[in-house]
Short mmCIF file of C-alpha atoms in Angstrom, two decimals:
data_model
loop_
_atom_site.label_atom_id
_atom_site.label_comp_id
_atom_site.label_asym_id
_atom_site.label_seq_id
_atom_site.Cartn_x
_atom_site.Cartn_y
_atom_site.Cartn_z
CA UNK T 1 0.00 0.00 0.00
CA UNK T 2 1.37 3.40 -0.99
CA UNK T 3 1.86 5.97 1.77
CA UNK T 4 -0.11 9.20 1.34
CA UNK T 5 1.64 12.53 0.93
CA UNK T 6 1.40 14.64 4.05
CA UNK T 7 1.14 18.42 4.33
CA UNK T 8 3.42 20.17 6.82
CA UNK T 9 4.04 23.74 7.90
CA UNK T 10 7.05 25.45 9.46
CA UNK T 11 8.01 28.94 10.58
CA UNK T 12 11.41 30.44 9.72
CA UNK T 13 13.06 33.74 10.57
CA UNK T 14 14.43 34.13 7.06
CA UNK T 15 14.14 32.28 3.74
CA UNK T 16 17.95 32.03 3.90
CA UNK T 17 17.41 29.26 6.50
CA UNK T 18 15.88 27.11 3.77
CA UNK T 19 18.91 25.54 2.13
CA UNK T 20 17.80 23.19 -0.60
CA UNK T 21 19.27 19.72 -1.00
CA UNK T 22 21.02 19.60 2.39
CA UNK T 23 19.70 18.33 5.73
CA UNK T 24 18.29 21.16 7.87
CA UNK T 25 16.53 21.02 11.26
CA UNK T 26 12.96 22.33 11.41
CA UNK T 27 9.95 22.34 13.70
CA UNK T 28 7.10 20.84 11.68
CA UNK T 29 3.34 21.18 12.17
CA UNK T 30 1.28 18.38 10.62
CA UNK T 31 -1.52 19.84 8.45
CA UNK T 32 -2.79 16.50 7.15
CA UNK T 33 -6.47 15.98 8.08
CA UNK T 34 -7.01 13.38 10.77
CA UNK T 35 -6.31 12.74 14.45
CA UNK T 36 -2.70 13.98 14.25
CA UNK T 37 -3.50 17.30 12.59
CA UNK T 38 -1.58 20.18 14.23
CA UNK T 39 0.80 17.86 16.08
CA UNK T 40 4.38 19.14 16.31
CA UNK T 41 7.50 17.28 15.29
CA UNK T 42 11.18 18.21 15.40
CA UNK T 43 13.04 16.73 12.43
CA UNK T 44 15.98 17.01 10.09
CA UNK T 45 14.63 17.37 6.56
CA UNK T 46 15.74 17.86 2.96
CA UNK T 47 13.71 20.33 0.90
CA UNK T 48 13.49 21.50 -2.71
CA UNK T 49 11.36 24.14 -4.42
CA UNK T 50 10.69 21.75 -7.31
CA UNK T 51 7.95 19.31 -6.30
CA UNK T 52 9.31 16.65 -8.69
CA UNK T 53 12.87 16.85 -7.31
CA UNK T 54 12.12 14.52 -4.39
CA UNK T 55 9.84 11.72 -5.66
CA UNK T 56 7.17 10.79 -3.13
CA UNK T 57 8.06 13.79 -0.96
CA UNK T 58 5.64 15.52 1.38
CA UNK T 59 4.51 19.14 0.95
CA UNK T 60 6.03 21.84 3.18
CA UNK T 61 4.38 25.24 3.57
CA UNK T 62 6.57 27.97 5.02
CA UNK T 63 5.53 30.97 7.10
CA UNK T 64 7.46 34.02 8.29
CA UNK T 65 7.73 34.78 12.04
CA UNK T 66 4.57 36.91 11.83
CA UNK T 67 2.62 34.19 10.01
CA UNK T 68 2.77 35.32 6.38
CA UNK T 69 2.56 32.20 4.21
CA UNK T 70 5.03 32.00 1.31
CA UNK T 71 3.27 31.67 -2.04
CA UNK T 72 4.62 28.28 -3.10
CA UNK T 73 5.33 25.15 -1.06
CA UNK T 74 8.50 23.07 -1.00
CA UNK T 75 8.91 19.34 -1.52
CA UNK T 76 10.19 17.82 1.74
CA UNK T 77 11.53 14.49 2.92
CA UNK T 78 12.14 13.75 6.61
CA UNK T 79 15.67 12.41 7.04
CA UNK T 80 15.44 11.73 10.77
CA UNK T 81 13.35 12.57 13.80
CA UNK T 82 14.70 14.68 16.66
CA UNK T 83 13.59 14.43 20.31
CA UNK T 84 10.28 16.08 21.12
CA UNK T 85 11.93 17.85 24.05
CA UNK T 86 15.11 19.79 23.32
CA UNK T 87 17.64 20.90 25.93
CA UNK T 88 17.88 24.63 26.51
CA UNK T 89 16.50 27.55 28.45
CA UNK T 90 12.78 28.22 28.12
CA UNK T 91 11.75 31.32 26.16
CA UNK T 92 15.16 31.59 24.56
CA UNK T 93 16.25 30.71 21.05
CA UNK T 94 14.33 27.61 19.95
CA UNK T 95 16.07 27.68 16.56
CA UNK T 96 19.48 27.37 18.26
CA UNK T 97 18.29 24.45 20.42
CA UNK T 98 16.99 22.72 17.28
CA UNK T 99 20.32 23.25 15.48
CA UNK T 100 22.27 21.80 18.43
CA UNK T 101 19.99 18.75 18.60
CA UNK T 102 20.40 18.13 14.87
CA UNK T 103 24.19 18.20 15.07
CA UNK T 104 24.40 15.74 17.76
#
C-alpha cells in the first residue's frame, strides 16, 4: 500500500534558513487531516522548491515569524526525527536548540 503525501508547515526567521538539497533542522506542524493534525515534530529534513525533485516527498508550507505564508510550497523528505523535548532555556532561542539537537 502506498503511503499518502502529508502536508506540513514550518516557521522560519528568514528564507535564507531554507537551504535546498542539504539536511536542515525544522519544527514541523502536521496539516494533514485526521487525528494527528496540528501535532508538532522536530526533524531534520531535505527540501526542494521543485515538487518533482524529491519523488514521493511531502509538501512543506513555510511561514514568516509573523505568520505570512510563502506563495509556493516546497517538496520535503524527513531524514530523521529529533527528540520532542530539546535541551535549553525556556523562552530563549528555539532555533538554536533545534540546530544543536540536529548536530548531535
